[in-house]
XYZ file of C-alpha atoms in Angstrom:
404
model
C -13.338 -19.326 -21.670
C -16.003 -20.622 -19.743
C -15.229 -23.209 -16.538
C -17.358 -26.614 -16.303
C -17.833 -27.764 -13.368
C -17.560 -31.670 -12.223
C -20.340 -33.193 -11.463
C -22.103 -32.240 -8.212
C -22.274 -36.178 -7.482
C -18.592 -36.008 -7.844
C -17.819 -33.342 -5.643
C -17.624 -35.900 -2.250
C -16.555 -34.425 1.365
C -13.569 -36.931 0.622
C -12.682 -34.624 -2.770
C -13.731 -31.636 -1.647
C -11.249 -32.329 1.718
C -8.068 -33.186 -0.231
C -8.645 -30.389 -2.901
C -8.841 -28.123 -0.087
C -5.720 -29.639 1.292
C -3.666 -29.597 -2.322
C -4.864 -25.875 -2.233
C -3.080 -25.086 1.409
C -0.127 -27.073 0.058
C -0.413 -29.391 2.681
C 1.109 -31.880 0.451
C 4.343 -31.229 0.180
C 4.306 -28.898 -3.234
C 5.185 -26.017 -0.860
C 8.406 -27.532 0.250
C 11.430 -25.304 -0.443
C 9.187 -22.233 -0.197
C 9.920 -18.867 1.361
C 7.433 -17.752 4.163
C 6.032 -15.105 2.106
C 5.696 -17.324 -0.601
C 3.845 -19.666 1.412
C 2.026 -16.571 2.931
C 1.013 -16.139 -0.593
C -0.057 -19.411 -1.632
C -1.736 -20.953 1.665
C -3.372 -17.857 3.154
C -2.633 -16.019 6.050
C -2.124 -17.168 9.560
C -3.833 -15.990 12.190
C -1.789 -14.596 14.912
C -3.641 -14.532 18.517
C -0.401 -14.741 20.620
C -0.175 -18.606 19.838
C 2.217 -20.740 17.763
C 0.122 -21.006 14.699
C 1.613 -18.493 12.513
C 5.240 -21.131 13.241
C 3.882 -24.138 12.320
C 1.842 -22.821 9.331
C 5.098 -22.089 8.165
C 7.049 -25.345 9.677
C 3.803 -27.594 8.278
C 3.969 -26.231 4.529
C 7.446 -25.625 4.116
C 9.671 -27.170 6.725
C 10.808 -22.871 8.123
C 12.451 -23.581 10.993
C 11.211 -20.973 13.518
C 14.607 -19.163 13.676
C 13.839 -18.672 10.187
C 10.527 -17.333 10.588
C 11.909 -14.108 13.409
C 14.193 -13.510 10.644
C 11.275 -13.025 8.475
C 9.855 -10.751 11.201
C 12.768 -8.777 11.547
C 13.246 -7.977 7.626
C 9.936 -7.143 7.682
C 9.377 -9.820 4.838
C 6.687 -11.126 6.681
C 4.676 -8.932 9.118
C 1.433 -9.189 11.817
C -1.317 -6.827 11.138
C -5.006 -6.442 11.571
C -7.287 -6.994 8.780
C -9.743 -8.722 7.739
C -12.708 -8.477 10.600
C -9.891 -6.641 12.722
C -7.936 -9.655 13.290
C -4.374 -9.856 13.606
C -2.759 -12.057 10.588
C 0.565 -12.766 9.975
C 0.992 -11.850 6.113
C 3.726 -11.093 3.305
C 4.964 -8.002 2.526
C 3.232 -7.568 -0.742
C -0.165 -7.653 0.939
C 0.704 -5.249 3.799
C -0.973 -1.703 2.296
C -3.875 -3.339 1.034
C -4.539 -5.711 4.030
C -4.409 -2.628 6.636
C -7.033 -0.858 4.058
C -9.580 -4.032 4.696
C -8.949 -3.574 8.213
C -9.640 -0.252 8.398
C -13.026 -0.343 9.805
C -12.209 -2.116 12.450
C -9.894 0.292 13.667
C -12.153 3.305 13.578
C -15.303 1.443 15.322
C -13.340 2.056 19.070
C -13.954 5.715 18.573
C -17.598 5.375 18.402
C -17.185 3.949 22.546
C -15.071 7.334 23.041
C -17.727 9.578 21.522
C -20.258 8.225 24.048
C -17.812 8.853 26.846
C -17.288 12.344 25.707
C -13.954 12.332 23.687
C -13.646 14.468 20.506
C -12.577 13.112 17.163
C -9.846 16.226 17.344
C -8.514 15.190 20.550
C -7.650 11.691 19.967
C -6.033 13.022 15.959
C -3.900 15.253 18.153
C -2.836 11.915 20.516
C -1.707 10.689 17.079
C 0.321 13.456 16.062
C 1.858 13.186 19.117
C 2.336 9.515 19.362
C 3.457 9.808 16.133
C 6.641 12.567 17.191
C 7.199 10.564 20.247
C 8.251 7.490 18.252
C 10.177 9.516 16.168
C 12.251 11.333 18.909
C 12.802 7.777 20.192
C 16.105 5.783 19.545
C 13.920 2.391 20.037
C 10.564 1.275 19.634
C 8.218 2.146 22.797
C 5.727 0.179 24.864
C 2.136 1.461 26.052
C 3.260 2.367 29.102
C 6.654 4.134 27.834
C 4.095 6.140 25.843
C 2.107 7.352 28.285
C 4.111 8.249 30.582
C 6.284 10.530 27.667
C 2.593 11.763 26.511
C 1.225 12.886 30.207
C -1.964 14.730 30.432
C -2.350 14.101 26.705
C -3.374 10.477 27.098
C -6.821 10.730 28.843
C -7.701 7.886 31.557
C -11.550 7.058 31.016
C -12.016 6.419 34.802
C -14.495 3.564 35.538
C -16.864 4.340 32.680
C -14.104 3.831 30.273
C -13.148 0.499 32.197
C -16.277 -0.700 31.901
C -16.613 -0.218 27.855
C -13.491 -1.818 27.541
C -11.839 2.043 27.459
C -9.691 2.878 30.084
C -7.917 6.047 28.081
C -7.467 6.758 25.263
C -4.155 5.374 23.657
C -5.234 2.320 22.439
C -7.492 3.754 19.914
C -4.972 6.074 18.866
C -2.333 3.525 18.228
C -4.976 1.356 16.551
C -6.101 4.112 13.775
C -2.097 5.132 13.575
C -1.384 1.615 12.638
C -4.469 0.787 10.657
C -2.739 4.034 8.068
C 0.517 2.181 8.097
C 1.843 5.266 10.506
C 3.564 2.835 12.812
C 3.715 -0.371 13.696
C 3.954 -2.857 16.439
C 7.121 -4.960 16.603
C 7.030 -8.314 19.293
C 9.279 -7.400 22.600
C 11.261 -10.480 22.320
C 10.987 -10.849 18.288
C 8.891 -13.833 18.528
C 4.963 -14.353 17.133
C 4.025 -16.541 20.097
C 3.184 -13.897 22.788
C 1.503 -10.660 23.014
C 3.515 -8.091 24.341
C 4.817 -5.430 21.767
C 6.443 -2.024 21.386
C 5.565 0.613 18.628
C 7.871 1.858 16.358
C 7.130 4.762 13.177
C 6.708 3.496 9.896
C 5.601 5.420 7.041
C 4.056 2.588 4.754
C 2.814 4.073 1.581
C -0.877 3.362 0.807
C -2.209 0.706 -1.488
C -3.401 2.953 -4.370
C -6.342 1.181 -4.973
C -10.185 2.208 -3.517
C -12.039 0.309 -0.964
C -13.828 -1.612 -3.898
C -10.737 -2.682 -5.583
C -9.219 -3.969 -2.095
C -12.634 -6.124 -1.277
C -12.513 -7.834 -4.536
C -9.050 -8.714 -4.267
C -8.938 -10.284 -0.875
C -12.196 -12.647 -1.791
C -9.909 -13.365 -5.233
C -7.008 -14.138 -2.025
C -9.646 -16.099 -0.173
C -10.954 -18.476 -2.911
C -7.591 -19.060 -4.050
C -6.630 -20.227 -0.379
C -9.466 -22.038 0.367
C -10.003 -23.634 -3.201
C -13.983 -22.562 -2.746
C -16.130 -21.339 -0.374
C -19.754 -21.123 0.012
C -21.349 -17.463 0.521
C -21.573 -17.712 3.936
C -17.989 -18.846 4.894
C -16.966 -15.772 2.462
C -18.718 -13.040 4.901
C -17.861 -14.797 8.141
C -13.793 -14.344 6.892
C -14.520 -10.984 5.214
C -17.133 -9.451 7.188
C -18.665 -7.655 3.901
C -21.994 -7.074 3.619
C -23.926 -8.707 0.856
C -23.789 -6.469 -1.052
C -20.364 -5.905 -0.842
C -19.751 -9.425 -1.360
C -21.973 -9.633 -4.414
C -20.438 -7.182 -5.763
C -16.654 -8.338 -5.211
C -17.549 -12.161 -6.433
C -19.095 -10.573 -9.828
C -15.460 -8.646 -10.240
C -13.638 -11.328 -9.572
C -15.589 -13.386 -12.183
C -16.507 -16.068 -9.353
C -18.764 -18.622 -10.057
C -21.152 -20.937 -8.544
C -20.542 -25.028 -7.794
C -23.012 -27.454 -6.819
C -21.432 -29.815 -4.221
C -22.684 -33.779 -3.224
C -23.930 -32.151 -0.290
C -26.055 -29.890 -1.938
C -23.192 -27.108 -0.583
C -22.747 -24.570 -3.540
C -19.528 -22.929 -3.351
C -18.346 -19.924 -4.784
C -14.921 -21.003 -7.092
C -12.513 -19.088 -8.937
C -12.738 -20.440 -12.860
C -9.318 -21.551 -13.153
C -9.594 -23.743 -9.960
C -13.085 -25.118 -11.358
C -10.966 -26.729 -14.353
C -8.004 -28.145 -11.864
C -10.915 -28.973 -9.520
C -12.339 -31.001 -12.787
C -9.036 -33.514 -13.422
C -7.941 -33.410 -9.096
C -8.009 -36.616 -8.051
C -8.083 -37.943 -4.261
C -3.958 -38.835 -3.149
C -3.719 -42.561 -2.681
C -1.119 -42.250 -0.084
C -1.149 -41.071 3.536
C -0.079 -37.546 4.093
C -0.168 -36.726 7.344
C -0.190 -33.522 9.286
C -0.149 -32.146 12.910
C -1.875 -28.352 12.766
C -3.506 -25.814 15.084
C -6.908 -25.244 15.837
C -6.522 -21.947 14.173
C -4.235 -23.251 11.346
C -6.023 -21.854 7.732
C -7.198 -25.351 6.233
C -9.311 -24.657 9.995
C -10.273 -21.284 10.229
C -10.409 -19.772 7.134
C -13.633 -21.529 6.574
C -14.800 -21.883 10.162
C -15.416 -25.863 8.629
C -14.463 -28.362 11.024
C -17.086 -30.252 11.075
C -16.864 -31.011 7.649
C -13.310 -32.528 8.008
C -14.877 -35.857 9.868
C -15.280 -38.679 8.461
C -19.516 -39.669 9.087
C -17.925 -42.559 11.609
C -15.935 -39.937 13.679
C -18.848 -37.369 13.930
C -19.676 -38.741 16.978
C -16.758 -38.703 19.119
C -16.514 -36.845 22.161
C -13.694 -35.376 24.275
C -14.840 -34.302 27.783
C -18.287 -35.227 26.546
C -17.854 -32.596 23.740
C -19.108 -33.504 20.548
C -15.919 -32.509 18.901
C -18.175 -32.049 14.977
C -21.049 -30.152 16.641
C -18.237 -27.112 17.169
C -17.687 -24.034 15.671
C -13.732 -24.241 16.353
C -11.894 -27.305 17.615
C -11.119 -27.796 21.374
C -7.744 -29.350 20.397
C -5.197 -29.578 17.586
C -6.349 -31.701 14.952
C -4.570 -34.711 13.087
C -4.880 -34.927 9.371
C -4.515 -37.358 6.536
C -5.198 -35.490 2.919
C -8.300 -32.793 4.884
C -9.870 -35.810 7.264
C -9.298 -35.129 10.575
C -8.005 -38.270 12.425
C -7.231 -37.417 15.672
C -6.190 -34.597 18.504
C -3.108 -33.697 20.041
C -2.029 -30.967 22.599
C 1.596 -30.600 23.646
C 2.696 -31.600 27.220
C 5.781 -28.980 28.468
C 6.254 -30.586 31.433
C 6.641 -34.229 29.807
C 7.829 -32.697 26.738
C 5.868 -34.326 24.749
C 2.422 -35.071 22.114
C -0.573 -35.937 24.053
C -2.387 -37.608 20.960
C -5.332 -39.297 20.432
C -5.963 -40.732 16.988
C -9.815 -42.440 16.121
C -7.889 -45.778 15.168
C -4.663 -47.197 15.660
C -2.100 -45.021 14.812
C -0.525 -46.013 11.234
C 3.744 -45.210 11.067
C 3.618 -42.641 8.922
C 1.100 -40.932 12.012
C 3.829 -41.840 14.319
C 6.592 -40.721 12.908
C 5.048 -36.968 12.460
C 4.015 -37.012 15.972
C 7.346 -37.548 16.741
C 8.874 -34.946 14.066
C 6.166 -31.793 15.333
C 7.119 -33.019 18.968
C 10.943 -32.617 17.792
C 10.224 -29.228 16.371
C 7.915 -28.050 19.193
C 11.041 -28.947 22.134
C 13.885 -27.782 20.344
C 12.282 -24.902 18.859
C 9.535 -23.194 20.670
C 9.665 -25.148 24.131
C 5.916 -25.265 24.062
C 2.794 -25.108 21.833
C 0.389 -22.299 23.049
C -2.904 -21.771 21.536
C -3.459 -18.389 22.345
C -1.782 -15.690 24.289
C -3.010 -16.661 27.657
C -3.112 -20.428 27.170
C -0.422 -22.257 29.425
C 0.103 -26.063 30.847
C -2.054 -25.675 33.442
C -4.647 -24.672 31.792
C -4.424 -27.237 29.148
C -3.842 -30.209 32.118
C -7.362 -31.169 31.729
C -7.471 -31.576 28.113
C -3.722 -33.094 27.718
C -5.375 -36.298 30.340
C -8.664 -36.539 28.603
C -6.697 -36.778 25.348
C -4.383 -39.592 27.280
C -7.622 -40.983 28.376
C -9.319 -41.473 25.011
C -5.573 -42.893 23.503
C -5.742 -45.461 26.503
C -9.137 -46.329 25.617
């Protein structure tokens, strides 16, 4: 059967912002959920030492972040690289085939080695050896535990090395031994919010599909997350080449939607016909999310999340809809972005700035995340090396645009 799309004259940023939203079950219909169902259904969260990957999870489905290490620990839900080498947090059913995508990535390092004069033998003997270590080890292991049990077998790069972002050679042996599901890294204190880890073996049985198979299945993954994408936002998540994009879109039986905009995006058929009877929610549903939550990232779309009366507001004379990723968390009502917010440690607290005044149903999730973020996590990093100093100058300029 053959999808028909809506009208492109239809197809409004408004629409296209609160399909998107129904799609990440941002509204509520995920409630109940497990976090690999919501995993599953929303995407996967991108894991750069920050709190994203909790309050995907706490935004979608109310998972208390308890919950959530649980998940780590029963290795329900997992982080891994993938997709353009990044680290995701993903469900278990995706782990084989995910690692496959990422594969790439893993082996590029080597070509750095090569020039500095390593052989592809030596560092698959580092492996082996990595590999026994873990074994022989009643507990998972550290870099440094590593090399000092390895010696002489991991090789320092000296200054060369140092300066091509090399210094020995572990690293890229650990990388390829986890990109083949050998081992895997496990967070020192069991929580996603940091970035120190130990290794531990593994033994994950691969995918059984080919390379082919896995590339059409994770753009099938991405429209379904994203509700549509256009061609360009599909290689920026994937990096695939055209070709290989082409080629997955056609197996996947994607097809093409003109947008108001005179966007085309790339839609599976069955979301073409739900996209044909959505309608936009008459009620508020508001949401506090990271910069790097999926709605966010996935598509690299910000911009289009403003309303054309908010393009032009600035924090810290930043345009905030002329960049590629968001300087601060963003506020949402059904895809619009309606304000920023950063968390405060010290004051314990929401620093938030919303365009207008602040409806109740924006206060009283303010005051739920802010709940959540104190009891829960104690703070709301960004990234791994993000901390309240650092985000001082952006927590006042926020206070300073509220006050304003």
């Amino acid at each position: 059967m053959t999808a028909t799309a809506p009208a492109a004259a239809t197809l409004t940023p408004e629409r296209l912002r609160a399909w998107a939203w129904h799609k990440q079950g941002l509204d509520g219909s995920l409630i109940g959920k497990t976090s690999e169902e919501v995993l599953d259904h929303a995407g996967w969260a991108r894991s750069v030492g920050g709190a994203n990957p909790y309050l995907t999870l706490f935004a979608r489905a109310g998972i208390s972040r308890d919950q959530a290490d649980q998940d780590v620990k029963a290795l329900k839900i997992h982080e891994l690289p993938t997709a353009r080498g990044c680290t995701y947090v993903l469900g278990q059913a995706d782990y084989a085939w995910a690692l496959q995508i990422g594969r790439d990535a893993a082996i590029a390092p080597f070509k750095v080695l090569a020039r500095l004069g390593v052989e592809r033998g030596e560092v698959t003997l580092l492996e082996d050896e990595v590999e026994h270590a873990l074994k022989e080890s009643s507990s998972p292991m550290d870099p440094k535990q590593l090399r000092d049990v390895l010696g002489d077998s991991v090789r320092s790069l000296g200054e060369e090395g140092k300066k091509r972002g090399a210094s020995t050679t572990l690293p890229t042996a650990l990388g390829l031994l986890q990109a083949d599901g050998r081992i895997r890294r496990v967070p020192v204190n069991g929580r996603l919010d940091q970035q120190r880890y130990a290794y531990t073996g593994w033994g994950l049985q691969p995918s059984g599909m080919d390379d082919d198979g896995a590339r059409r299945l994770l753009l099938e993954r991405y429209l379904r997350w994203t509700g549509g994408a256009t061609f360009k936002q599909t290689q920026w998540f994937t990096a695939f080449t055209v070709a290989q994009s082409k080629v997955a879109l056609a197996g996947i039986g994607a097809v093409e939607v003109p947008t108001a905009n005179e966007d085309v995006l790339w839609m599976l058929p069955a979301d073409v016909d739900r996209l044909a009877d959505f309608d936009v929610p008459g009620d508020e549903q508001i949401q506090l999310l990271a910069g790097t939550d999926s709605l966010v990232l996935h598509r690299r779309n910000s911009a289009d999340m403003f309303d054309d009366e908010d393009k032009g507001k600035k924090v810290l004379d930043t345009t905030l809809a002329l960049q590629a990723d968001l300087p601060d968390h963003p506020i949402l009502d059904r895809g619009r972005i309606i304000g920023l917010w950063q968390y405060d440690p010290g004051k314990e607290r929401i620093a938030a700035w919303t365009f207008d005044q602040p409806t109740e149903a924006v206060r009283e999730r303010i005051t739920q995340v802010e709940t959540w973020i104190r009891e829960e996590l104690g703070d709301f990093r960004s990234f791994s090396l993000d901390s309240p100093a650092s985000r001082q100058v952006r927590i006042d300029a926020l206070d300073e645009a509220a006050e304003s």
